Coordinates of C-alpha atoms in Angstrom, one line a residue:
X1 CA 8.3 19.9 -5.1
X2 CA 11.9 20.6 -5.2
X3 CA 12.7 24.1 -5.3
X4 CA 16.2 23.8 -7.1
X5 CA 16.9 22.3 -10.4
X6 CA 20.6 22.2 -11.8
X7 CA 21.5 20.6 -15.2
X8 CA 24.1 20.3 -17.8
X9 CA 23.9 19.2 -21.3
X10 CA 20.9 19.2 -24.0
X11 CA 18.6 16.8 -21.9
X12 CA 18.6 17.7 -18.6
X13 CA 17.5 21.4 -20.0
X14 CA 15.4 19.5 -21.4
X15 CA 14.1 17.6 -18.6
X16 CA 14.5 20.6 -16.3
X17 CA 12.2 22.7 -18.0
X18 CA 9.5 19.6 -18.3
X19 CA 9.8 19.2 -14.4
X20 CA 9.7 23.2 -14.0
X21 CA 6.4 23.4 -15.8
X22 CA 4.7 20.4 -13.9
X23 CA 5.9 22.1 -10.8
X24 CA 3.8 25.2 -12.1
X25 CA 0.6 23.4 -13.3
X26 CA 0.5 21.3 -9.7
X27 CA -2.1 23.3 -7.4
X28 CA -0.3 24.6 -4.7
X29 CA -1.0 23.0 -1.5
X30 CA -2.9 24.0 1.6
X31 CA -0.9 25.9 4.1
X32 CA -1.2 24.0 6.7
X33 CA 0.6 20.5 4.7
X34 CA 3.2 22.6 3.5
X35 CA 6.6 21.3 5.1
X36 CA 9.9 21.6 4.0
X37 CA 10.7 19.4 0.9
X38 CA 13.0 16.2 1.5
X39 CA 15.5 16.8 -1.4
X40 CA 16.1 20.6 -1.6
X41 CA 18.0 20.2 -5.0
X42 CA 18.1 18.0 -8.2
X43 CA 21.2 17.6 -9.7
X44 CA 20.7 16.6 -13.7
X45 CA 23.5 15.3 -16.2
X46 CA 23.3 14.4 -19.9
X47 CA 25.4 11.2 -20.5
X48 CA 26.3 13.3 -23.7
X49 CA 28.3 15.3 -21.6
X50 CA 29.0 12.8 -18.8
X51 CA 30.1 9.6 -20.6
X52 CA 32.4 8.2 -18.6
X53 CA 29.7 7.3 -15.3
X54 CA 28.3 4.9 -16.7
X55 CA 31.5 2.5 -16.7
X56 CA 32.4 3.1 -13.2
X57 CA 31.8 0.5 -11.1
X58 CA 29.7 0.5 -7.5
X59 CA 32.4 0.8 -4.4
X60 CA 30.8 -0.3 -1.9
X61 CA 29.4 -4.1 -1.0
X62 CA 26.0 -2.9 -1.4
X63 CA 26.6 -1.7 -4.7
X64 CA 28.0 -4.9 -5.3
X65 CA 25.2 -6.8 -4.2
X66 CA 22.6 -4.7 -6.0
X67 CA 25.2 -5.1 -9.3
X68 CA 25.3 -8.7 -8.9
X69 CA 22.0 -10.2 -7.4
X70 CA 20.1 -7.4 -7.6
X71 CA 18.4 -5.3 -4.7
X72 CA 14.5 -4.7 -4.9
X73 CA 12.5 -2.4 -2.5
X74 CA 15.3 -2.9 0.4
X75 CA 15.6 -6.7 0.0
X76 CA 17.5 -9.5 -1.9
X77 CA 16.4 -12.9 -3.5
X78 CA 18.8 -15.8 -2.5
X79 CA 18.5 -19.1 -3.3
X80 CA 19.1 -21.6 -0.2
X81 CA 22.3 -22.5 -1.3
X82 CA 23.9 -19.1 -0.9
X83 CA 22.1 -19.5 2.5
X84 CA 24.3 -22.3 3.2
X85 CA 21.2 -24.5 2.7
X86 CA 21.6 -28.2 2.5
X87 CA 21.2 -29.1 -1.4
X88 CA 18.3 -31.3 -1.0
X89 CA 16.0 -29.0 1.0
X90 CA 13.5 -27.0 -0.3
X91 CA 13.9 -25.2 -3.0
X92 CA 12.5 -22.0 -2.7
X93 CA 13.8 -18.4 -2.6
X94 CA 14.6 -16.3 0.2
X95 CA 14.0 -12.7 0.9
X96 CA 16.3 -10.7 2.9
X97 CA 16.5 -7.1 3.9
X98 CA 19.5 -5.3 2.8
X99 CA 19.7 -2.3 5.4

């Protein structure tokens, strides 16, 4: 659960209040698993109000990487030639961790 929701524009009022009410209809937990929550506050913005975001670019080189290759779960495809792989061996992927 995160305790704090913040929003601006149509749809993240929107989707604040959805959250807010699944929030409500979740049974609350037993006392003794209750623990502080990981993200204390949700920070929503309607790209009708925030339109320029989108066409910023990623900063950093593993924004870059994610922008350009891709990351999924932690970890990046590459082909052996990117590896510095000699171009007759084999010719399958690899997968390497990002972090």
């Amino acid at each position: 659960m995160i305790p704090n929701l913040k929003g601006k524009g149509k749809a993240a009022s929107q989707l604040s209040d959805i959250l807010v009410r699944m929030q409500r209809e979740q049974p609350p937990p037993l006392p003794s698993s209750v623990k502080p929550p990981e993200i204390d506050t949700l920070l929503l913005i309607d790209r009708q109000v925030d339109m320029l975001t989108p066409m910023c670019s990623q900063l950093t080189y593993e924004g870059v990487v994610d922008e350009f290759i891709n990351i999924n779960n932690g970890a990046v495809e590459l082909e052996p030639s990117i590896m510095g792989a000699q171009p007759n061996a084999q010719a399958s992927t690899r997968k390497v961790k990002v972090h």
